[in-house]
mmCIF file of C-alpha atoms and ligand atoms in Angstrom:
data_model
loop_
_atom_site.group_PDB
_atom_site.id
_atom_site.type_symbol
_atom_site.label_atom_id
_atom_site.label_comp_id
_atom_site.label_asym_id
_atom_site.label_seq_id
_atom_site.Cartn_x
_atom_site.Cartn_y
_atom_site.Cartn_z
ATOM 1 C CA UNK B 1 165.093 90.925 140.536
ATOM 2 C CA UNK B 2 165.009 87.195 140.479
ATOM 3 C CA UNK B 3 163.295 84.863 143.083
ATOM 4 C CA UNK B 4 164.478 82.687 146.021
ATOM 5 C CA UNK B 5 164.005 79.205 145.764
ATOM 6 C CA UNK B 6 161.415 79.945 148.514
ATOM 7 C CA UNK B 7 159.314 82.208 146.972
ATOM 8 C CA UNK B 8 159.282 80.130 143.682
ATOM 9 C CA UNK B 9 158.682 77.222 145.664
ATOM 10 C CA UNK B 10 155.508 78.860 147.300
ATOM 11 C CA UNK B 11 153.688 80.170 144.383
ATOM 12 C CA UNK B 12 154.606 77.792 141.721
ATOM 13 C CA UNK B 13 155.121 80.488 139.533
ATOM 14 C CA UNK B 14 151.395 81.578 139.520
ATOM 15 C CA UNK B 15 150.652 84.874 139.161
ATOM 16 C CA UNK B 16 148.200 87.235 138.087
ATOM 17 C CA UNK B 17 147.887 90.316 135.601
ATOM 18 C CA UNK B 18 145.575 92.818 135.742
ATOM 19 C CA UNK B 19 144.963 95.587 133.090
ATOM 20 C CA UNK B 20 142.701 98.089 134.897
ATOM 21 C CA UNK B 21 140.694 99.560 131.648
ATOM 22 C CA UNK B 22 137.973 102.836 132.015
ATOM 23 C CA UNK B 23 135.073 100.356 131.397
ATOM 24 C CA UNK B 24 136.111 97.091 132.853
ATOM 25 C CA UNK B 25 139.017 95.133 134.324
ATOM 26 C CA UNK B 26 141.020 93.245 132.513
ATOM 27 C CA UNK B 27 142.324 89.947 134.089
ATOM 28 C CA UNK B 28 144.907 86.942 133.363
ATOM 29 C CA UNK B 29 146.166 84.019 135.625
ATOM 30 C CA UNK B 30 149.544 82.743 134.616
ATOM 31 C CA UNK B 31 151.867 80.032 135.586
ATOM 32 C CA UNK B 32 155.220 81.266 134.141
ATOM 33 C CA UNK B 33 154.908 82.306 130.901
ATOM 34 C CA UNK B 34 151.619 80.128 130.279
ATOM 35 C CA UNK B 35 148.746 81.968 130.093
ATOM 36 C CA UNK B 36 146.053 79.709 131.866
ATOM 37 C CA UNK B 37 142.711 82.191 131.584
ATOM 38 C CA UNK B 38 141.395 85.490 131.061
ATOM 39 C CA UNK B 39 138.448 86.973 132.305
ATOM 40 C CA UNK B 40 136.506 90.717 132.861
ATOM 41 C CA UNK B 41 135.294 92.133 135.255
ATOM 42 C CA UNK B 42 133.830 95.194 136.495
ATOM 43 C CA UNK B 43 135.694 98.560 138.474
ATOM 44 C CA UNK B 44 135.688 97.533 142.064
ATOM 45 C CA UNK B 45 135.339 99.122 145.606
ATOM 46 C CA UNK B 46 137.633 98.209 148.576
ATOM 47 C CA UNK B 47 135.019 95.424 149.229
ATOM 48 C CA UNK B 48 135.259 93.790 146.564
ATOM 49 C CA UNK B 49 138.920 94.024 146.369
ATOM 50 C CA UNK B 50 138.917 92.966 149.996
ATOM 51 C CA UNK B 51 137.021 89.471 148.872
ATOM 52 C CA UNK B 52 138.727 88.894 146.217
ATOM 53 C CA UNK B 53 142.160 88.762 148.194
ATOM 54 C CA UNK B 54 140.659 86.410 150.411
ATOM 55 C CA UNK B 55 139.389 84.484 147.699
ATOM 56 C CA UNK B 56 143.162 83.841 145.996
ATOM 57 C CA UNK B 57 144.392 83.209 149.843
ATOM 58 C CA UNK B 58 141.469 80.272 149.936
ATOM 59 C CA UNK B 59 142.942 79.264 146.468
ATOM 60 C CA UNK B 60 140.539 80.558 144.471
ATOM 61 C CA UNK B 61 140.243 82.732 141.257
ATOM 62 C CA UNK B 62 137.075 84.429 141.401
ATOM 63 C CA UNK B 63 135.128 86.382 143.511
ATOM 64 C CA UNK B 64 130.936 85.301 143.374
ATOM 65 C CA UNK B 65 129.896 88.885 142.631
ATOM 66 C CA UNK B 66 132.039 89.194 139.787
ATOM 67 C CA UNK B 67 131.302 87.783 136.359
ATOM 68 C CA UNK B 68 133.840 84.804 135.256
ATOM 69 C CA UNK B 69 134.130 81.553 133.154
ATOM 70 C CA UNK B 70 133.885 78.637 135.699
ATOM 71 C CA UNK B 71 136.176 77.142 137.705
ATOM 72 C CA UNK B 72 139.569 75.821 136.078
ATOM 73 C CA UNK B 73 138.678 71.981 137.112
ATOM 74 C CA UNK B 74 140.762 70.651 140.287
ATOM 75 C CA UNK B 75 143.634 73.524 139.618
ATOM 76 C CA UNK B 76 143.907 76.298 142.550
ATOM 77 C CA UNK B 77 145.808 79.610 142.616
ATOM 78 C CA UNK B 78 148.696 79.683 145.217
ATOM 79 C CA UNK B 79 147.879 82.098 147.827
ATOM 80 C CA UNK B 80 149.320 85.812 147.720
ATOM 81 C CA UNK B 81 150.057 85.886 144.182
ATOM 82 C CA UNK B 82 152.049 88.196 142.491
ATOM 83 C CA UNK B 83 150.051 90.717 140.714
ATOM 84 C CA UNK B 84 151.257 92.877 137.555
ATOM 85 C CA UNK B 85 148.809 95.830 137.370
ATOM 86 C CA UNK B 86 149.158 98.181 133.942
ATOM 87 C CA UNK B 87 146.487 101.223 134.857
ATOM 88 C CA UNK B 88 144.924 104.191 132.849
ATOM 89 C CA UNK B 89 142.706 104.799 135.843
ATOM 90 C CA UNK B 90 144.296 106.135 138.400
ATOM 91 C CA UNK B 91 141.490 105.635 141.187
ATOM 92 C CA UNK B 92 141.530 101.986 140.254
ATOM 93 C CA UNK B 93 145.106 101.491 140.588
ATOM 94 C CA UNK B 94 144.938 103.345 143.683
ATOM 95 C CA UNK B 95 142.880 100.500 145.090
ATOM 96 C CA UNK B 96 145.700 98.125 145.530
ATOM 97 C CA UNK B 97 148.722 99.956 146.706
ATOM 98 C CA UNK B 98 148.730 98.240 149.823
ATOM 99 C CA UNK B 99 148.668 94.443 147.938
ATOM 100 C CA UNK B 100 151.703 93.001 149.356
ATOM 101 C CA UNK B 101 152.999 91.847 145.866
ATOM 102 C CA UNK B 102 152.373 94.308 143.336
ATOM 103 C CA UNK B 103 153.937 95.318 140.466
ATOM 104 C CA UNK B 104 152.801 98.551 138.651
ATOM 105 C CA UNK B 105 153.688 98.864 134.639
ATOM 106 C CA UNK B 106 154.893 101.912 133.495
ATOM 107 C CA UNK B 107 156.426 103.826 130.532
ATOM 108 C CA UNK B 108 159.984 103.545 131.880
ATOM 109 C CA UNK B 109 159.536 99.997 132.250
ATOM 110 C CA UNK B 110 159.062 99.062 128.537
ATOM 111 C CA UNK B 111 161.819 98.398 125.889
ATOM 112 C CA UNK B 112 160.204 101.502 123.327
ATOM 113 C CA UNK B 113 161.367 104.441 121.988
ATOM 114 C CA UNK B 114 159.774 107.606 121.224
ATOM 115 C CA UNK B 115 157.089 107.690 124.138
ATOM 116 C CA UNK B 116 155.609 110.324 124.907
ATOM 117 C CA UNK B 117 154.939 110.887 128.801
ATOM 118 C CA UNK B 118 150.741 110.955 128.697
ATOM 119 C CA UNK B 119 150.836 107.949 126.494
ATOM 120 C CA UNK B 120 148.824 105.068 127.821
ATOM 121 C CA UNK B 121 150.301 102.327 129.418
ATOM 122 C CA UNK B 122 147.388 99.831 127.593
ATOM 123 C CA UNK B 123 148.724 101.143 124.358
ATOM 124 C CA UNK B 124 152.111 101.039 124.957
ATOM 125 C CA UNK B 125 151.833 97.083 125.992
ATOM 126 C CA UNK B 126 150.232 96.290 123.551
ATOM 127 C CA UNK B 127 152.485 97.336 120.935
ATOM 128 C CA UNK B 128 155.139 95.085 123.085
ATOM 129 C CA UNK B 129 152.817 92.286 122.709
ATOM 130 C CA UNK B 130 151.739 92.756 119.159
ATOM 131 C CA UNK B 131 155.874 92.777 118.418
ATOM 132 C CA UNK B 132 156.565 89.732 120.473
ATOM 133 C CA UNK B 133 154.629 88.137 118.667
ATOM 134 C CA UNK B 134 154.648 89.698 114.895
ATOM 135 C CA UNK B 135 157.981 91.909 114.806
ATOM 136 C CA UNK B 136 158.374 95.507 114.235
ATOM 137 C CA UNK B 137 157.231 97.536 112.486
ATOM 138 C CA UNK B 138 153.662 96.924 113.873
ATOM 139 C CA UNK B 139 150.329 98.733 113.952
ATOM 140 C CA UNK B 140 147.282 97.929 116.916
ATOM 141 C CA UNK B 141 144.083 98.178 116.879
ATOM 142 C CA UNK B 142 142.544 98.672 120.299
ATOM 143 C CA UNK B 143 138.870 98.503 120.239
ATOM 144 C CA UNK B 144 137.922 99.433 123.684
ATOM 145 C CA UNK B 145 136.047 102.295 125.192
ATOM 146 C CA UNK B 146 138.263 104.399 123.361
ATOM 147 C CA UNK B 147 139.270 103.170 120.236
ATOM 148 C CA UNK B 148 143.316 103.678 119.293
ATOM 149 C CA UNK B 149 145.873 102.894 116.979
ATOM 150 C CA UNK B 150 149.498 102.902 117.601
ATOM 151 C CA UNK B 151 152.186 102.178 115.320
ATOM 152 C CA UNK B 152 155.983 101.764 115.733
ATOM 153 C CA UNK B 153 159.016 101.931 113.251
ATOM 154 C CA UNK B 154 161.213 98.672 112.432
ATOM 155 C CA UNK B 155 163.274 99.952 115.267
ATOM 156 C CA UNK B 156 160.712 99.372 118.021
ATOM 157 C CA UNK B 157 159.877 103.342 118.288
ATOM 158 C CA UNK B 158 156.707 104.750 118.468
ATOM 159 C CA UNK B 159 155.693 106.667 114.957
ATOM 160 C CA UNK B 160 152.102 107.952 117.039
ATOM 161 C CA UNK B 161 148.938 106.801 116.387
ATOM 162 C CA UNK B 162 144.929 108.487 117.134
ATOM 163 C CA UNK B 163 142.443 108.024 119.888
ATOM 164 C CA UNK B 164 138.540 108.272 118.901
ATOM 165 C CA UNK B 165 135.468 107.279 120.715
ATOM 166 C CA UNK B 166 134.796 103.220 120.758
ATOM 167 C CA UNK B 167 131.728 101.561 119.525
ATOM 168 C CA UNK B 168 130.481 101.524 123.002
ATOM 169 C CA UNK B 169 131.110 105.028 123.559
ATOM 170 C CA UNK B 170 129.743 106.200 120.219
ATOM 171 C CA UNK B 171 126.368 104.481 120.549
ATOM 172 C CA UNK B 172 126.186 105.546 124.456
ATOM 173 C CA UNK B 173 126.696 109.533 123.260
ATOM 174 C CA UNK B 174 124.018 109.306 120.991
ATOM 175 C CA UNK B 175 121.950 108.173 123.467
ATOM 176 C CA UNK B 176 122.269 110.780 125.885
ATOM 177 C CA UNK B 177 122.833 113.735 124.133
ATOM 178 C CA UNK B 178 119.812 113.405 122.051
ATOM 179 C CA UNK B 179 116.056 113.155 122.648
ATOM 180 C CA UNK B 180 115.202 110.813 119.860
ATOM 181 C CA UNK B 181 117.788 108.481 119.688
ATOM 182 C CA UNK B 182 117.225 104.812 121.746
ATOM 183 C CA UNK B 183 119.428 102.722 123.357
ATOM 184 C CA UNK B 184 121.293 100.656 121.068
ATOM 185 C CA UNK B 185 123.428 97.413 122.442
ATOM 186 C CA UNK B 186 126.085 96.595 120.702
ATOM 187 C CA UNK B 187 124.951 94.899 117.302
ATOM 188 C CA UNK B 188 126.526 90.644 117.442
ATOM 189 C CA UNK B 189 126.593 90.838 113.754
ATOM 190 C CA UNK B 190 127.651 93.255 110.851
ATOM 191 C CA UNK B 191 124.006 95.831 110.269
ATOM 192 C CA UNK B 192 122.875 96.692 106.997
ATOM 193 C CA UNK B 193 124.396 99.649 106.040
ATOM 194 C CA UNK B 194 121.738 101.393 104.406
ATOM 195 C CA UNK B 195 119.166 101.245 107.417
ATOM 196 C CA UNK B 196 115.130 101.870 107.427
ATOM 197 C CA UNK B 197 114.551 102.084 111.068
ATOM 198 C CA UNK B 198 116.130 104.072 113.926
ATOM 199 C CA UNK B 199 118.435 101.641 115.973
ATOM 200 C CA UNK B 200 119.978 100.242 112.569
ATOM 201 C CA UNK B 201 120.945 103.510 111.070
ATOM 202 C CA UNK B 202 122.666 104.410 114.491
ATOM 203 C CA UNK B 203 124.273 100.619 114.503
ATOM 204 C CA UNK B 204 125.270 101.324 110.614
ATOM 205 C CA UNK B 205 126.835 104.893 111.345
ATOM 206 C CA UNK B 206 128.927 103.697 114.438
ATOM 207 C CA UNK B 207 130.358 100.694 112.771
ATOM 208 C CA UNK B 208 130.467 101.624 109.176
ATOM 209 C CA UNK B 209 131.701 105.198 110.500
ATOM 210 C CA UNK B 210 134.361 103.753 112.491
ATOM 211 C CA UNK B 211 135.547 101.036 110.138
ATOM 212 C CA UNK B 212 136.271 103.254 107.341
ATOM 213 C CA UNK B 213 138.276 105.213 109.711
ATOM 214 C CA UNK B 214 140.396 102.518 111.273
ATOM 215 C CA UNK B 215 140.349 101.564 107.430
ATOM 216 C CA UNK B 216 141.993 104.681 106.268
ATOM 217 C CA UNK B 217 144.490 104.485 108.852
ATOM 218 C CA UNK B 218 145.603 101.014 107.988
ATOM 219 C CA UNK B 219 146.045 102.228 104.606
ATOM 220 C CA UNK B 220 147.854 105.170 105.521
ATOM 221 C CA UNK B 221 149.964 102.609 107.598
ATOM 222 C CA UNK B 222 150.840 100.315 104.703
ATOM 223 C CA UNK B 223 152.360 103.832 102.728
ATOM 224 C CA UNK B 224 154.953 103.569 105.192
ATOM 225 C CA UNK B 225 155.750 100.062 106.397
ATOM 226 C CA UNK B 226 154.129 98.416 103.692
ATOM 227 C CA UNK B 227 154.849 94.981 105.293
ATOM 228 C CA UNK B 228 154.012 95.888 108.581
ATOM 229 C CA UNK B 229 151.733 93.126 110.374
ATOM 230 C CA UNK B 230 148.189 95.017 111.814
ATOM 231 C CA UNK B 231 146.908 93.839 115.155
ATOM 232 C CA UNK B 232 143.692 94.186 115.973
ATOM 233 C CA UNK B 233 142.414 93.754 119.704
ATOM 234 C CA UNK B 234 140.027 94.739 122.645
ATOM 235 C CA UNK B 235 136.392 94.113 123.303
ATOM 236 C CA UNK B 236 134.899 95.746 119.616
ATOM 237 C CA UNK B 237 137.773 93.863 117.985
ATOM 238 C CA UNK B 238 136.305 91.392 116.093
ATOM 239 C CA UNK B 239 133.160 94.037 114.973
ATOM 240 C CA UNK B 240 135.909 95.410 113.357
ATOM 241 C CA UNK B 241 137.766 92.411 111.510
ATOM 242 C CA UNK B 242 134.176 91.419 110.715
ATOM 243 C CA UNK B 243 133.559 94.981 109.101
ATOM 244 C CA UNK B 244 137.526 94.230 107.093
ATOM 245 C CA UNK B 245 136.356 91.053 106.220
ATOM 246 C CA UNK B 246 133.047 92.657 104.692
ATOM 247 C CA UNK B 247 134.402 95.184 102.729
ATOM 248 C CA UNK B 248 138.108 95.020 102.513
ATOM 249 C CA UNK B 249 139.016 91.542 102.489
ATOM 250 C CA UNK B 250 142.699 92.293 101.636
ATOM 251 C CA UNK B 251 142.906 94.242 104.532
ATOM 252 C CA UNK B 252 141.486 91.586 106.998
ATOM 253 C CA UNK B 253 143.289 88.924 105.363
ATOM 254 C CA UNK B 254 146.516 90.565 106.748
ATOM 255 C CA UNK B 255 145.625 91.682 109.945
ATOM 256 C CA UNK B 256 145.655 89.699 112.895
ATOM 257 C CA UNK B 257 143.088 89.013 115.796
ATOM 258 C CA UNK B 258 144.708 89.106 119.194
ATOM 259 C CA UNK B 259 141.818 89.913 121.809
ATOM 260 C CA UNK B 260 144.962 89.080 124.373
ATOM 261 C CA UNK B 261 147.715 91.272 123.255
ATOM 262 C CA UNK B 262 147.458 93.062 126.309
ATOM 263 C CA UNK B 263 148.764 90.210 128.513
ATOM 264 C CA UNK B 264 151.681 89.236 126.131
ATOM 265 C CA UNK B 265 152.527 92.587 126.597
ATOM 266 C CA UNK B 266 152.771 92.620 130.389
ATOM 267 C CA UNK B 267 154.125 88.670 130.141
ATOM 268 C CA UNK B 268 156.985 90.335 128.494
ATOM 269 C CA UNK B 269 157.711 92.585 130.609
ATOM 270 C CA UNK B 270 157.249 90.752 134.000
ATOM 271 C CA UNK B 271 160.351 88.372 132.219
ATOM 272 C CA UNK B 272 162.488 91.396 131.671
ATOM 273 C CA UNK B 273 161.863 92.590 134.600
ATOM 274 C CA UNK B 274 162.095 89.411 136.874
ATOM 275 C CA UNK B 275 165.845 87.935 134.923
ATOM 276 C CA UNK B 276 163.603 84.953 133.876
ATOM 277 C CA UNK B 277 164.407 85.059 129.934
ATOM 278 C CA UNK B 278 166.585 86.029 127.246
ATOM 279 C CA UNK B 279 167.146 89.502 126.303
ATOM 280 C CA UNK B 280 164.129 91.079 125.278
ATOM 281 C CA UNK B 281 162.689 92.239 122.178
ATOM 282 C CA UNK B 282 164.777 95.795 123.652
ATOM 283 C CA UNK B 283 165.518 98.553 120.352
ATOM 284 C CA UNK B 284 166.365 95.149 118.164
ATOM 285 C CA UNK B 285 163.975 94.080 114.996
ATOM 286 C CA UNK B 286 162.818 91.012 115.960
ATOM 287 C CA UNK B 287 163.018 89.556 112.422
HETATM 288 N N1 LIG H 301 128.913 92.004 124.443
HETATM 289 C C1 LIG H 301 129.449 93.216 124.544
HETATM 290 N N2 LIG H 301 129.114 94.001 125.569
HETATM 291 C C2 LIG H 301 129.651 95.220 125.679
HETATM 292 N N3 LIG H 301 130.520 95.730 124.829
HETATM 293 C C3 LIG H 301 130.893 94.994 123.800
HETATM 294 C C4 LIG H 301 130.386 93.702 123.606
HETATM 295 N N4 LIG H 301 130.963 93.185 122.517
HETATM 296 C C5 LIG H 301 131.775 94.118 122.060
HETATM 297 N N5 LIG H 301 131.714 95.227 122.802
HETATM 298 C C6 LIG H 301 132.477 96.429 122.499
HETATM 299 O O1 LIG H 301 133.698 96.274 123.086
HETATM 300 C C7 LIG H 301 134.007 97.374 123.908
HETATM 301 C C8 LIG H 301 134.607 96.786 125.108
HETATM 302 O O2 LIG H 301 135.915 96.478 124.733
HETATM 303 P P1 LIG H 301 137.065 96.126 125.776
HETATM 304 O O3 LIG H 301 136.634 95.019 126.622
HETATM 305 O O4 LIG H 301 138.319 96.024 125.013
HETATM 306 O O5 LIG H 301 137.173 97.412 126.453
HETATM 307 P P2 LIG H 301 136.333 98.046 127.576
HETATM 308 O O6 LIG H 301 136.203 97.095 128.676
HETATM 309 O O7 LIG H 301 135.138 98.759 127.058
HETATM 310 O O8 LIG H 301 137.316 99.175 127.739
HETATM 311 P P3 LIG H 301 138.501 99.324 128.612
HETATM 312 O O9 LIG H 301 139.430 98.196 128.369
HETATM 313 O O10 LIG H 301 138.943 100.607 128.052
HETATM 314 O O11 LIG H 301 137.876 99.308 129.948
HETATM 315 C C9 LIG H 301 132.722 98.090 124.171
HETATM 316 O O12 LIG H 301 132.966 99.470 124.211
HETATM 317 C C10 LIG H 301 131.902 97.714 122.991
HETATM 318 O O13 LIG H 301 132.157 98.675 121.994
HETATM 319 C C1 LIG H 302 143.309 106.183 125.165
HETATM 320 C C2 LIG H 302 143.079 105.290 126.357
HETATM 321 C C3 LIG H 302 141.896 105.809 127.174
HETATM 322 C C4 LIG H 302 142.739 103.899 125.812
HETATM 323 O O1 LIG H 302 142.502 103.009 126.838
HETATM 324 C C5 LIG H 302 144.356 105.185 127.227
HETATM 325 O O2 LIG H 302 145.391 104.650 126.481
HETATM 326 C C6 LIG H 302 144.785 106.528 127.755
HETATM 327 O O3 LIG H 302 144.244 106.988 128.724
HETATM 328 N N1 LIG H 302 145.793 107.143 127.084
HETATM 329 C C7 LIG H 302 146.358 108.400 127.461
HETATM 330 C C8 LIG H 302 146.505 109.330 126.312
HETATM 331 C C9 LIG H 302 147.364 108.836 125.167
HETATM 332 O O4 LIG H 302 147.560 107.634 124.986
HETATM 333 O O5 LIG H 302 147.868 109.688 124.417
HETATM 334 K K1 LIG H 303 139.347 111.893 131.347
#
């Protein structure tokens, strides 16, 4: 569907993308194709959903109760903006049904073959994005609460890929199904992998435990496409390339670090959708 002069002339071409994740939101303003910022925040309640609506109407971005990056100097958002929503909450999604200009992702909506219907929409964008960008075949690496990888053939369809529990989730089960084990935040740096106290050997078994998983799978990977590109994303995305880096530097040298894959994804497929490019990336190689 493309727009009327009208509607391009009152929104400039702003608009905003939201990837609604089971820990946080997700968020990116855009004009056109140019992604201006990203920024998280938390699940929200018709309340907050209600003030942030009137915030964009005032021109605004963010909402005071959620977290964000600072204002964008003199730049405002036009009012009513289009929003692209890709959801694997359904309760969150639910949220914003009535929004006047909403766009909701799904399956049928993306140039891929192979899906399966209970695959996840994040997943599914992201290997769009990661091929926009690198080509297929391509692996991702999505480091969120859950922690997946997804791979598709040279002809842009999906191979499968594994779901595990994130760092996040990992440290947080520990936690609370055990009476011993403390509360351990996420670690900034790479821990020692042999530990002597409590909160490092959790930190070493979580990362070490999951890096020589995602490891294993990369090398698996390589058996079949051995020139496939690996992208790595989400929130424990660069624990991970820092864990490659560490002890597999052949591996990190080759993958690549693209904490917003998400948003090329959904980029691409608001142009599909809207007319506004040339023919996708749809069941062709891209190199
Ligand atoms: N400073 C941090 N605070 C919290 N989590 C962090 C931090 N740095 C890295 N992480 C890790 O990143 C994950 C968050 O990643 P990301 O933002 O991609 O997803 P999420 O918000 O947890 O999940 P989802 O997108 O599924 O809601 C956490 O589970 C944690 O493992
Ligand atoms: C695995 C998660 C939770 C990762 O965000 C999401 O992609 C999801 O809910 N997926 C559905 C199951 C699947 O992808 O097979
Ligand atoms: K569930």
């Amino acid at each position: 569907m493309s727009k009327t002069a009208t509607e391009l002339g009152s929104d400039q071409g702003n608009w905003l993308a939201l990837s609604i994740g089971n820990s946080r939101l997700h968020w990116a303003w855009f004009q056109g194709e140019l992604c201006k910022q990203v920024w998280h925040s938390p699940h929200l309640d018709p309340a907050a959903r209600e003030k942030l609506i009137h915030a964009w109407n005032r021109g605004e971005l963010w909402d005071g109760g959620l977290e964000y990056p600072g204002p964008l100097g003199d730049e405002a958002i036009a009012p009513n903006p289009p929003l692209w929503i890709a959801s694997v909450v359904p309760q969150q999604l639910a949220l914003w049904q009535s929004y006047r200009r909403l766009n909701i992702i799904t399956l049928a909506d993306l140039p891929l073959l192979g899906l399966y219907p209970t695959l996840g929409i994040d997943r599914a964008l992201a290997l769009v994005g990661a091929a926009t960008e690198s080509g297929w075949p391509v692996l991702v690496v999505d480091a969120g609460t859950a922690l997946t990888l997804t791979g598709a053939d040279p002809e842009g369809r999906l191979v499968g890929g594994a779901i595990l529990p994130g760092f996040g989730l990992q440290l947080q089960s520990l936690t609370e199904k055990t009476a011993a084990l403390p509360a351990v935040t996420f670690p900034g740096t790479l821990p020692p992998r042999w530990a002597l106290n409590t909160p490092e050997a959790i930190a070493s078994g979580v990362v070490y435990g999951i890096g020589a998983g995602v490891r294993d799978f990369i090398s698996d990977w390589w058996q079949h496409f051995p020139t496939s590109p690996v992208v790595i994303t989400g929130g424990g995305g660069e624990m991970l390339l820092r864990y490659l880096q560490e002890t597999a530097p052949e591996i990190a040298k080759q993958a690549i670090a693209m904490p917003d894959l998400i948003f090329s994804g959904i980029c691409c497929i608001k142009q599909q959708q809207s007319g506004e490019s040339l023919p996708g990336p749809r069941f062709t190689p891209l190199y």
